[in-house]
mmCIF file of C-alpha atoms in Angstrom:
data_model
loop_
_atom_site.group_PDB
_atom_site.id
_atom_site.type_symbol
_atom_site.label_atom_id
_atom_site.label_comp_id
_atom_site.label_asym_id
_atom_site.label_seq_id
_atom_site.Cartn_x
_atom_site.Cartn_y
_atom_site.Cartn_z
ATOM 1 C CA UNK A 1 6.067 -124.129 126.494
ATOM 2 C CA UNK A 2 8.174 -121.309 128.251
ATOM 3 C CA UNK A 3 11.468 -120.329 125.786
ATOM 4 C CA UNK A 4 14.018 -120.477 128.515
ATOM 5 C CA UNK A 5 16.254 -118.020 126.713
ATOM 6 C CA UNK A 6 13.651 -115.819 126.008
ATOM 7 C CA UNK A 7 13.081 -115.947 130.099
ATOM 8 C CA UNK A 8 16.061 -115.346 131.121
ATOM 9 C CA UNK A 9 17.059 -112.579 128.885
ATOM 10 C CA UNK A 10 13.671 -110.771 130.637
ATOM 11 C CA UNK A 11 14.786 -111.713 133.928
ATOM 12 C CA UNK A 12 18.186 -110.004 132.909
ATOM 13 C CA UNK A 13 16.361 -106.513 131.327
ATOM 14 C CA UNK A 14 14.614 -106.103 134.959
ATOM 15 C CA UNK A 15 17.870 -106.766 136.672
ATOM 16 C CA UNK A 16 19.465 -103.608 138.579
ATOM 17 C CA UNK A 17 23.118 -105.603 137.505
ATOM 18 C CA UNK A 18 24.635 -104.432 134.607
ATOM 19 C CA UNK A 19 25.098 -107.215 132.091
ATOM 20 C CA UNK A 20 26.132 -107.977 128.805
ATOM 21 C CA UNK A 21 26.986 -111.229 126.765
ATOM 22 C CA UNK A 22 29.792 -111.816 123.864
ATOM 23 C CA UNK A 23 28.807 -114.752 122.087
ATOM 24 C CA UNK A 24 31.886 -115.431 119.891
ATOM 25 C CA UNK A 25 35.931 -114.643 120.230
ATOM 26 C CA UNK A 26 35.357 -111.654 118.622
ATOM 27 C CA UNK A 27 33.230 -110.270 121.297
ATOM 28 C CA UNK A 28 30.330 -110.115 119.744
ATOM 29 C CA UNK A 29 27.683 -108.040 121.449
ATOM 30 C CA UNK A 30 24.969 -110.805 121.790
ATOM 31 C CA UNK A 31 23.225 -108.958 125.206
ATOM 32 C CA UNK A 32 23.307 -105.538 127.176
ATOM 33 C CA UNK A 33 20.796 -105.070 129.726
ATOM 34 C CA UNK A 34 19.313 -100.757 129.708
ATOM 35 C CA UNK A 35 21.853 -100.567 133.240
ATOM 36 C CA UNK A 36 24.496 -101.431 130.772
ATOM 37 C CA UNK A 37 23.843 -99.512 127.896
ATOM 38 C CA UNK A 38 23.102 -96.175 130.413
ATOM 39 C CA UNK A 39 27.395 -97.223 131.788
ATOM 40 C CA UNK A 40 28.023 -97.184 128.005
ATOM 41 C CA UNK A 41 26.302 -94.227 127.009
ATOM 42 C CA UNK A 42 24.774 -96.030 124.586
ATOM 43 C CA UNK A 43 21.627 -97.579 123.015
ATOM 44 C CA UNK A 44 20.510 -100.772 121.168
ATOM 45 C CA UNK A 45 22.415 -100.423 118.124
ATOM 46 C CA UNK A 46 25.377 -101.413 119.653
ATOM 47 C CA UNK A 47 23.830 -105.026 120.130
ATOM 48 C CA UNK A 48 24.826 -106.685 117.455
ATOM 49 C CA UNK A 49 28.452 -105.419 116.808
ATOM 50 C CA UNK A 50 31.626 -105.922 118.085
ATOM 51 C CA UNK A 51 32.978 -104.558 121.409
ATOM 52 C CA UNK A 52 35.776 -102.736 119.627
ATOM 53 C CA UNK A 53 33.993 -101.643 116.854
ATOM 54 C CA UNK A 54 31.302 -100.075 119.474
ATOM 55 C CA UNK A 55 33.714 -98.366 121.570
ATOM 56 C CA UNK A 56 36.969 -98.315 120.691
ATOM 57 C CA UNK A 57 38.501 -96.508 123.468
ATOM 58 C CA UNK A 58 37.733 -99.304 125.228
ATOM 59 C CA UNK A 59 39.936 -101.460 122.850
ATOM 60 C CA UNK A 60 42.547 -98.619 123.609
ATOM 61 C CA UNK A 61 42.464 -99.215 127.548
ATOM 62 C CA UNK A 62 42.953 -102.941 127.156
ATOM 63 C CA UNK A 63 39.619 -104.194 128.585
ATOM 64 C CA UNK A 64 39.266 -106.142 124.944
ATOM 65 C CA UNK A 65 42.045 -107.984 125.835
ATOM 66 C CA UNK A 66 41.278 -108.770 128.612
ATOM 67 C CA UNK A 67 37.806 -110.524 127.004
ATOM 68 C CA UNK A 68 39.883 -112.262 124.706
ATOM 69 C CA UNK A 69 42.220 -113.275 127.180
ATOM 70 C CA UNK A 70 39.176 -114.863 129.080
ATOM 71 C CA UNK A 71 37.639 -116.625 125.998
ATOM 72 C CA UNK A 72 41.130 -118.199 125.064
ATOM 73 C CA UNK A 73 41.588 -119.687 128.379
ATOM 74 C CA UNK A 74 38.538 -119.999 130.217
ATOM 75 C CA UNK A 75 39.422 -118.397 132.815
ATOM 76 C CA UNK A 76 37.128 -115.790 134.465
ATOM 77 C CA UNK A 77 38.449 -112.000 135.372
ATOM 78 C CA UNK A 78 37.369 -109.907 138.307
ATOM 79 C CA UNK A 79 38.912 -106.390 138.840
ATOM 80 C CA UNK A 80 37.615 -103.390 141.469
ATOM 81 C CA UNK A 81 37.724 -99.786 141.250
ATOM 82 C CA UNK A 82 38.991 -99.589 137.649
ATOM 83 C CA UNK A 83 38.975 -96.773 135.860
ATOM 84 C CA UNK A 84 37.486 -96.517 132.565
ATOM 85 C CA UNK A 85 36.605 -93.738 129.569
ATOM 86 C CA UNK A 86 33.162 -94.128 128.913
ATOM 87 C CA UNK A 87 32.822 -91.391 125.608
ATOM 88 C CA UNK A 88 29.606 -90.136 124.825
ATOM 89 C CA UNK A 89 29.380 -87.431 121.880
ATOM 90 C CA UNK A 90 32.314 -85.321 122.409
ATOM 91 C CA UNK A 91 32.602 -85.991 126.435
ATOM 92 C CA UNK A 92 35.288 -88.406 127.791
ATOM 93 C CA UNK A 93 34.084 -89.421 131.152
ATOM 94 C CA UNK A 94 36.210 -90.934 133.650
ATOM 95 C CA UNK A 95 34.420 -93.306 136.310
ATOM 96 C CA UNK A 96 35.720 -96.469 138.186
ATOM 97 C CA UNK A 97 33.826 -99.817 137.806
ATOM 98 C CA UNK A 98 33.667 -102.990 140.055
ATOM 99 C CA UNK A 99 33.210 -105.690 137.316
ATOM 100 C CA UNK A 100 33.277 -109.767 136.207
ATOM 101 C CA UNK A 101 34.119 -111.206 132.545
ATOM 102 C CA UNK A 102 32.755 -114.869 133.310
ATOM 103 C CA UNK A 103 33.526 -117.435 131.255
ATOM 104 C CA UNK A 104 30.797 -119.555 130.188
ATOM 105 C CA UNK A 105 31.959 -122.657 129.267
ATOM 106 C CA UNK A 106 30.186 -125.766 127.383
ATOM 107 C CA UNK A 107 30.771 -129.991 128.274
ATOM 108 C CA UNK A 108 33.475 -129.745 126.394
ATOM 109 C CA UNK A 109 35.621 -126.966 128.748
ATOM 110 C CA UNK A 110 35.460 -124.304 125.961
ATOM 111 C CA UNK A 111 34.334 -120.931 125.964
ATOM 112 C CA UNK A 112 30.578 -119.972 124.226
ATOM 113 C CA UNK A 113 29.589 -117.118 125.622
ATOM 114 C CA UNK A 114 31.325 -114.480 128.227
ATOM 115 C CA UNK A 115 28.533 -112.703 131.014
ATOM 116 C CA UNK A 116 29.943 -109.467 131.363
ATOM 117 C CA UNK A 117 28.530 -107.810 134.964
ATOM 118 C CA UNK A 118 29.738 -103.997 136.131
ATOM 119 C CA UNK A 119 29.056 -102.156 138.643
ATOM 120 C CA UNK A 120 29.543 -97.705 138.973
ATOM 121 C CA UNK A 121 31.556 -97.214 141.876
ATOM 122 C CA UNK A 122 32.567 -93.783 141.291
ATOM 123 C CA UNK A 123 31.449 -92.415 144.299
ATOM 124 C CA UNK A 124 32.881 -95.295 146.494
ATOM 125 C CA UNK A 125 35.919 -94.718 144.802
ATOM 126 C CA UNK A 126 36.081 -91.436 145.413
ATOM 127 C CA UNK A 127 34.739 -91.333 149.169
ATOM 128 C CA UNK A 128 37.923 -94.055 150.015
ATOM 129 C CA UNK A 129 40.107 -91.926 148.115
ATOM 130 C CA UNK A 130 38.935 -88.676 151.009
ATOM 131 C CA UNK A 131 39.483 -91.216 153.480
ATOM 132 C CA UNK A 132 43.050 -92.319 152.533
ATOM 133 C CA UNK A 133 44.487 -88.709 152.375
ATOM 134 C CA UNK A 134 42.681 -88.164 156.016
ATOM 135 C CA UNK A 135 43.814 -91.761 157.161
ATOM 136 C CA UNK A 136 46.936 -91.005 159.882
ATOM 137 C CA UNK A 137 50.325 -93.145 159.232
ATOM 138 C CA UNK A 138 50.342 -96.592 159.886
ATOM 139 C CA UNK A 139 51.541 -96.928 163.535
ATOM 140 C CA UNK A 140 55.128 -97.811 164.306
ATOM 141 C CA UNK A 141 54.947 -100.904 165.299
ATOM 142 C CA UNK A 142 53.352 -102.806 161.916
ATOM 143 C CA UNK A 143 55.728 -100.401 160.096
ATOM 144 C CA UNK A 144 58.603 -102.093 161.657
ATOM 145 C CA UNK A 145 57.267 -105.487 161.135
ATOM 146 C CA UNK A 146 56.703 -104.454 157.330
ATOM 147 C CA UNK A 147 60.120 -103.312 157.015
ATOM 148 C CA UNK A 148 61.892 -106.724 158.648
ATOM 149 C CA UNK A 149 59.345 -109.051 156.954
ATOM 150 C CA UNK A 150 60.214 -107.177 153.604
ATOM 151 C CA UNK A 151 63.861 -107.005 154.054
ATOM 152 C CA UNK A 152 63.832 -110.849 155.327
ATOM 153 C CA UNK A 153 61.330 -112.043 152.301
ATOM 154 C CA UNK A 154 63.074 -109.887 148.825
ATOM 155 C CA UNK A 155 66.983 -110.083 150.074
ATOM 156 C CA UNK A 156 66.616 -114.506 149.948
ATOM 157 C CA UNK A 157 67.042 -114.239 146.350
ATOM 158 C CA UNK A 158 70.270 -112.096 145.878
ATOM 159 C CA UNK A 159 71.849 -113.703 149.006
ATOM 160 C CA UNK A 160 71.438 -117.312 147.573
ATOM 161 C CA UNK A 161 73.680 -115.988 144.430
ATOM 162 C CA UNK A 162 76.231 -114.728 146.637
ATOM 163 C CA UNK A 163 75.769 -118.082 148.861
ATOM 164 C CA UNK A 164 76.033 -119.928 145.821
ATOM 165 C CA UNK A 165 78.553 -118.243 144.002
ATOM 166 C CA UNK A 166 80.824 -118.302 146.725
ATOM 167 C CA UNK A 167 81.104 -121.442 147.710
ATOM 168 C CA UNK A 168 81.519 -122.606 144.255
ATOM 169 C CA UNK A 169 84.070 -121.058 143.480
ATOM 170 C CA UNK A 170 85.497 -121.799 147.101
ATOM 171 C CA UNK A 171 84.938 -125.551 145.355
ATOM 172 C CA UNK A 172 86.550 -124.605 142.262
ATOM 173 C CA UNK A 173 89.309 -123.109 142.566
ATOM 174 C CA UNK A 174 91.000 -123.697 139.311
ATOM 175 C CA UNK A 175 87.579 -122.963 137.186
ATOM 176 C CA UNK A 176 88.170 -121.464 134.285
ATOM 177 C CA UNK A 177 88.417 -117.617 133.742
ATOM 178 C CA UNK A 178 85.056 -117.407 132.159
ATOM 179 C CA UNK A 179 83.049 -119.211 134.560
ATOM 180 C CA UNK A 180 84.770 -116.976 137.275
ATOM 181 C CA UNK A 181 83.683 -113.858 135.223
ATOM 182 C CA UNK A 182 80.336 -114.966 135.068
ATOM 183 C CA UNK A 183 79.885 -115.121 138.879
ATOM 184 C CA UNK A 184 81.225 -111.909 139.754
ATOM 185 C CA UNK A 185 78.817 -110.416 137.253
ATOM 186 C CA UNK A 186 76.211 -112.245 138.957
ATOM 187 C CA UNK A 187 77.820 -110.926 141.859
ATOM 188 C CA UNK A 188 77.934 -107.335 141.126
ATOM 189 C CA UNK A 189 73.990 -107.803 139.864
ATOM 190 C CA UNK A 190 73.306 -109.093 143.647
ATOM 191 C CA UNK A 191 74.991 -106.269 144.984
ATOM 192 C CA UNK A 192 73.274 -103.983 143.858
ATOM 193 C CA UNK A 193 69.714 -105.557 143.609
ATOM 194 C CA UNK A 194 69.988 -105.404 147.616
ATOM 195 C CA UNK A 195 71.134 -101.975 147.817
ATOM 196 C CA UNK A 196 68.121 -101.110 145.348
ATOM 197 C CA UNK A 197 65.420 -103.738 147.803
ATOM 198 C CA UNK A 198 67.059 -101.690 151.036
ATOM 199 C CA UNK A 199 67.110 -98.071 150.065
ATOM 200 C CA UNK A 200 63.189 -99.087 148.392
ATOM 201 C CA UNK A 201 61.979 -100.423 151.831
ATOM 202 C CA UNK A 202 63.520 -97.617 153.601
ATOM 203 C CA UNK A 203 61.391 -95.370 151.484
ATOM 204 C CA UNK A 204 58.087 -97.648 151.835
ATOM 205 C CA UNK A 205 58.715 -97.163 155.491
ATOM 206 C CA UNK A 206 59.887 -93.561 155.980
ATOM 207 C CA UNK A 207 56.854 -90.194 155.639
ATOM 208 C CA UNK A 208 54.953 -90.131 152.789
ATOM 209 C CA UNK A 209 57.244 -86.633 151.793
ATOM 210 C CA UNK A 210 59.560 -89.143 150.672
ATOM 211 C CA UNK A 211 59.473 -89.526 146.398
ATOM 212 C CA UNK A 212 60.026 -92.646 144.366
ATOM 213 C CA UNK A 213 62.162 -91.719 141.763
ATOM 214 C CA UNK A 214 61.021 -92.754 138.384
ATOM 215 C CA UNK A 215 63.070 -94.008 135.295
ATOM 216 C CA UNK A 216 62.800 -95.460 132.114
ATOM 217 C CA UNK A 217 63.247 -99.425 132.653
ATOM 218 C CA UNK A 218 64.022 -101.537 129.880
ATOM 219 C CA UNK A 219 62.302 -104.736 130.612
ATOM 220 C CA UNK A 220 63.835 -106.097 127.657
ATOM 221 C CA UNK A 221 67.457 -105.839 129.162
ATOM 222 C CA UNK A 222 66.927 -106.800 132.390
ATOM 223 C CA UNK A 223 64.157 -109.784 132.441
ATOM 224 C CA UNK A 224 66.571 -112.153 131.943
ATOM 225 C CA UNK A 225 69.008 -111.614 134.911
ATOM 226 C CA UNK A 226 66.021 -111.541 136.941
ATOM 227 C CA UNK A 227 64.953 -114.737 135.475
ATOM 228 C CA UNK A 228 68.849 -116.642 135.991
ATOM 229 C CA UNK A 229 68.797 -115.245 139.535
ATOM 230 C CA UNK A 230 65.305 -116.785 140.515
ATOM 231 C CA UNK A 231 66.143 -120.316 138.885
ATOM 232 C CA UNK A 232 69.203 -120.500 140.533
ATOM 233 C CA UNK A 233 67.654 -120.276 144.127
ATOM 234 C CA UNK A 234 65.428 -122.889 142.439
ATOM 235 C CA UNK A 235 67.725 -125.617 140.884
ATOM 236 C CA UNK A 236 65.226 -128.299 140.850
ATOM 237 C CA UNK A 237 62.448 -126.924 139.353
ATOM 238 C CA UNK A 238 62.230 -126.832 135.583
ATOM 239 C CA UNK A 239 59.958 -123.979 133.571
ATOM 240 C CA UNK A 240 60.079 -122.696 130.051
ATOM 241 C CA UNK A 241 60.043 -118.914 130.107
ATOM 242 C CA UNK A 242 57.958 -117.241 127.069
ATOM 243 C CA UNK A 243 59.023 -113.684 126.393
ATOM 244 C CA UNK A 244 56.325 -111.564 124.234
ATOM 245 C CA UNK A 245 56.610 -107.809 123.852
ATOM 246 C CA UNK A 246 58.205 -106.565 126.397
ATOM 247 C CA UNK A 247 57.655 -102.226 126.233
ATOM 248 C CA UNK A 248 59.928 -100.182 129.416
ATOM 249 C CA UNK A 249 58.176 -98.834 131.605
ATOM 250 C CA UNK A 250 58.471 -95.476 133.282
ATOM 251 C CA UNK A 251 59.156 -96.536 137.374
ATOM 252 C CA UNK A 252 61.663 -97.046 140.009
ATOM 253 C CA UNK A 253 63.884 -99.481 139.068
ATOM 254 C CA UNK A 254 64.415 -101.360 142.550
ATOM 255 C CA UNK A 255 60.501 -101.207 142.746
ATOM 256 C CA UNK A 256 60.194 -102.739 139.058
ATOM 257 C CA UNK A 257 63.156 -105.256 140.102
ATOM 258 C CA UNK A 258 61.293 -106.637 143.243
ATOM 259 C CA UNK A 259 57.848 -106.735 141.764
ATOM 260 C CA UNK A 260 58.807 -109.020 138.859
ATOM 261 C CA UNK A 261 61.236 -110.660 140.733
ATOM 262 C CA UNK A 262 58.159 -111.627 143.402
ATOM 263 C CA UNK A 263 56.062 -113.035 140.781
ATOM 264 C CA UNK A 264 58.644 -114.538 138.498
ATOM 265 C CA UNK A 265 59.840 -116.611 142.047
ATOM 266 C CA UNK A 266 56.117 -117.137 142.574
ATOM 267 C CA UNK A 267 55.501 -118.837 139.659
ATOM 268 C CA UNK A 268 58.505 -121.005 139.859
ATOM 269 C CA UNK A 269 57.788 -121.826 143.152
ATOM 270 C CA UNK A 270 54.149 -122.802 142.413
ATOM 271 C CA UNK A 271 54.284 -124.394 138.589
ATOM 272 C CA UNK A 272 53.255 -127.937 138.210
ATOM 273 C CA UNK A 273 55.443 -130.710 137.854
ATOM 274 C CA UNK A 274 55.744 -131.375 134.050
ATOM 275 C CA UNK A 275 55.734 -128.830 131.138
ATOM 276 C CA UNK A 276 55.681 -125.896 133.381
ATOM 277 C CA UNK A 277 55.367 -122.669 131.862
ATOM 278 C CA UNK A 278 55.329 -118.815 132.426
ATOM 279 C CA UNK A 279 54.742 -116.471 129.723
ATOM 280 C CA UNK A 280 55.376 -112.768 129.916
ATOM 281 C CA UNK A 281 54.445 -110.401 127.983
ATOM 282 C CA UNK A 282 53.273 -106.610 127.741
ATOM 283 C CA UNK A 283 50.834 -104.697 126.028
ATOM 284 C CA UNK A 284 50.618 -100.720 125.048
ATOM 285 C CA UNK A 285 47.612 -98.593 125.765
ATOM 286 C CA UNK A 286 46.275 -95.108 125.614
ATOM 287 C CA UNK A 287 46.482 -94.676 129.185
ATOM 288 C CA UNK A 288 49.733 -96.885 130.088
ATOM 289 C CA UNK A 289 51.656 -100.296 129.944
ATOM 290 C CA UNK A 290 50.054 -103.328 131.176
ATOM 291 C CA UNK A 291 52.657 -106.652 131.708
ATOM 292 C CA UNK A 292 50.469 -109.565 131.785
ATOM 293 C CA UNK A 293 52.432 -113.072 134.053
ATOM 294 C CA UNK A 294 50.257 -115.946 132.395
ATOM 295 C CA UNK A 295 51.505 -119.428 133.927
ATOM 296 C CA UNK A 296 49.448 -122.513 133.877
ATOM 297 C CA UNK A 297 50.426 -123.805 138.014
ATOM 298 C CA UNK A 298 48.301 -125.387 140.894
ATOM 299 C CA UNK A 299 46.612 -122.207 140.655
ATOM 300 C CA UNK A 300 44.654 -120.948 143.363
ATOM 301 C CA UNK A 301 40.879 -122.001 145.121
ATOM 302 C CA UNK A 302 38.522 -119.279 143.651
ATOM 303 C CA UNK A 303 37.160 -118.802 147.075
ATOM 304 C CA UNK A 304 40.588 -117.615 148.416
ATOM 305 C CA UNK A 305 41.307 -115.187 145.652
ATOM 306 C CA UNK A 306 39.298 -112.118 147.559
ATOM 307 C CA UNK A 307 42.275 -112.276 150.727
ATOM 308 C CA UNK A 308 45.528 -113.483 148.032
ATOM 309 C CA UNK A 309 47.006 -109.916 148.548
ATOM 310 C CA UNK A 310 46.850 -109.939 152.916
ATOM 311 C CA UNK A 311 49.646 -110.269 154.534
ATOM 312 C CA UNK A 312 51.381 -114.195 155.104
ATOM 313 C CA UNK A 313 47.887 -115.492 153.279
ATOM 314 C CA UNK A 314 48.764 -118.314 150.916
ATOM 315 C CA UNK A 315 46.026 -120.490 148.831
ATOM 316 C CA UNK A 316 45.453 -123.782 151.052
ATOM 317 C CA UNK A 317 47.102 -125.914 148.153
ATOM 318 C CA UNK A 318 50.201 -124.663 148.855
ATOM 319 C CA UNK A 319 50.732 -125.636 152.414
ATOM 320 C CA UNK A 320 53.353 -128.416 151.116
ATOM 321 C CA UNK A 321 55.626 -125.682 149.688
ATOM 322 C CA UNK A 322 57.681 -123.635 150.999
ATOM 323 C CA UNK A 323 56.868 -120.351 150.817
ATOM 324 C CA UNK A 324 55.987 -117.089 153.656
ATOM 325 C CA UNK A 325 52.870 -115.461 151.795
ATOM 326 C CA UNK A 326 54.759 -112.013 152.046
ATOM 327 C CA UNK A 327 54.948 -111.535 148.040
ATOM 328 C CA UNK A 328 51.849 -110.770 146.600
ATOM 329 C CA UNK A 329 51.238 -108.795 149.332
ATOM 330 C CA UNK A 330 54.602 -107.020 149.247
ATOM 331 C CA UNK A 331 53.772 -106.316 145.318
ATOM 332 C CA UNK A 332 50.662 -105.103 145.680
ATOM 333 C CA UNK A 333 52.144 -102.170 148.547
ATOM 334 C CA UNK A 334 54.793 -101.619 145.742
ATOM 335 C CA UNK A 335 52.626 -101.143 142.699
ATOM 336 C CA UNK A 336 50.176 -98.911 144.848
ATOM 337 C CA UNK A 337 53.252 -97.004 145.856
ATOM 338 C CA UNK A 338 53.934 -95.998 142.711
ATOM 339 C CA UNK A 339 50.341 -94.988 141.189
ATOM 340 C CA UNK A 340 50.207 -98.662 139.466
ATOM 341 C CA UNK A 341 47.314 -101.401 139.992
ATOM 342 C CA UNK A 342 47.666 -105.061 139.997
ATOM 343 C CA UNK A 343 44.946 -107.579 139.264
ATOM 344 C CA UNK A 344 45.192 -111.237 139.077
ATOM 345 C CA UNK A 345 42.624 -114.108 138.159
ATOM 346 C CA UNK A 346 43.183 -117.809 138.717
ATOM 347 C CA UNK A 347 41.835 -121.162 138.296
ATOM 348 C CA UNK A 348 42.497 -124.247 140.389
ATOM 349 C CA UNK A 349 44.412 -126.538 138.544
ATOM 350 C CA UNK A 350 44.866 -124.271 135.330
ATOM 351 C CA UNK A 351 46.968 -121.235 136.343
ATOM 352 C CA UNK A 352 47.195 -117.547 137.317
ATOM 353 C CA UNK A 353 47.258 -114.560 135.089
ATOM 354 C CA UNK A 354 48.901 -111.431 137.210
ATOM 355 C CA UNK A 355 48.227 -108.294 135.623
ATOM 356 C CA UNK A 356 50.465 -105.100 136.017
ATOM 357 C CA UNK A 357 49.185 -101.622 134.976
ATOM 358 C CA UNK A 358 51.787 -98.757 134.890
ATOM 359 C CA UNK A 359 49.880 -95.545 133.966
ATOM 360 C CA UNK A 360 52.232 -93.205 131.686
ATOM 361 C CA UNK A 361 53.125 -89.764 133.322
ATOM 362 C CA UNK A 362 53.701 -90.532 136.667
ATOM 363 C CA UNK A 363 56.829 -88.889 137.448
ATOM 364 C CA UNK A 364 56.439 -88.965 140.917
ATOM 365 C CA UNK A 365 54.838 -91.452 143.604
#
């Protein structure tokens, strides 16, 4: 009688993938395939131990977390052209990988076992990287239809305040002096999140000669304006907001602003009817900040996720909302813009997790 784990674990050392399994939460090293060990650097001994215990650095770049992530929810993670430190003896090796953290899950919806598949794509990554520097500008005409879509798509949310604002208090005119106050601060916050999306679309739209001007941005201090402004343009939808660690981040701040203010809106705009959620939260690594956007919405069709970031694409269950697929899009131009990746993993029916990676040092995009 054939063992059918036995099998398949020889099917797997012949395969020209590179695979591993983690069969517990710890990440257990249950399976790695000789492809995988040669991307590690490593040999059998690692089998057996834990992923962070085997190579910590990649604890330190977050990709752990990621795993764990993917156990606690269930949820599987794909990523391309990310860069890792593979360390072998006293070499630290940079190379980009294509990869998959799958979720294997058992009758009862719970994670047993993670398949772990990479691929090298160094040389890709490197070849489009030629390319892009010899690639001429984009012409004129999809600039200019960048820069009104843009303009039209991230000013709706500080023009509602003002819209708002105003004609309450055109309403009210004997409301008290506090609740005044507290509109023209909201005020003054609009004002000056559209100068900040106007002079940043300018830039996105001008020679690349032009340099994003990078500060420290306290997350900490500002989340929560961002967060009143996008449920006031929403009135009728009702989320609970979870704020984790939330570490600055060295960027431009009208970039930062419209970024989070995209996927906060998105989130809102997409959460489920009852006991909606969205939980943000950062995390520190050797290499940079990463601020994880973990909500549990309509999520989106897995088959759809591959075209989420083109231009006016939505996922086909959200035809019945309103909504002009310009955000993701627009965020993902931003956070390339500045030297930053974004990757994002869904399930239908469970939720999106939107991951953000500022790298540290990057003075200048």
């Amino acid at each position: 009688m054939i063992d059918h784990n036995s099998f398949i674990l020889s099917v797997l050392d012949h395969s020209p993938q590179a695979t591993a399994i983690y069969d517990h939460a710890d990440l257990n090293i249950a399976y790695a395939n000789q492809v995988m060990l040669e991307i590690w650097c490593a040999d059998t001994s690692v089998i057996g131990t834990t992923l962070c215990k085997a190579f910590p650095s990649f604890a330190q770049e977050g990709f752990s977390s990621i795993l764990k992530n993917v156990w606690k929810t269930g949820i599987t993670y794909r990523a391309q052209d990310v860069a890792a430190t593979i360390v072998a003896g006293d070499k630290h090796i940079k190379r980009f990988f294509d990869f998959e953290y799958k979720a294997l899950l058992d009758d009862a919806g719970q994670t047993h076992a993670i398949l772990h598949t990479a691929s090298d794509v160094t040389e890709r990554n490197l070849t489009n990287r030629r390319m892009e520097r010899q690639r001429d500008e984009l012409s004129l005409s999809y600039k200019l239809d960048r820069f009104a879509n843009t303009l039209a798509h991230d000013l709706k949310n500080p023009l509602s305040v003002l819209k708002l604002g105003n004609d309450f208090l055109s309403r009210n005119t004997y409301a008290s002096a506090d609740v005044t106050k507290r509109w023209y601060k909201n005020f003054a916050e609009s004002i000056q999140n559209i100068e900040s999306i106007i002079n940043q679309t300018l830039q996105l739209n001008e020679v690349r000669g032009v340099k994003n001007i990078a500060a420290i941005v306290e997350i900490d201090k500002k989340i929560g304006g961002w967060i009143d402004e996008v449920k006031l343009n929403f009135p009728n939808q009702h989320m609970e907001f979870k704020l984790g660690q939330l570490y600055p981040v060295s960027a431009d701040k009208g970039t930062v602003y419209q970024i989070f203010a995209n996927l906060i809106g998105n989130a809102v705009k997409y959460a489920k009817e009852a006991d909606a959620y969205l939980h943000i939260y950062s995390e520190s690594t050797n290499n940079g900040i990463v601020y994880v956007f973990e909500d549990n919405g309509i999520g989106i069709p897995e088959d759809e996720l591959s075209q989420i970031f083109m231009m006016q694409v939505r996922g086909s269950n959200a035809v019945h909302r309103s909504g002009t697929g310009i955000g993701l899009s627009l965020v993902k131009d931003l956070m390339e813009f500045m030297g930053a990746t974004i990757n994002l993993s869904s399930a239908l029916g469970k939720g999106t997790i939107v991951r953000l990676f500022f790298p540290h040092g990057v003075e200048e995009c």
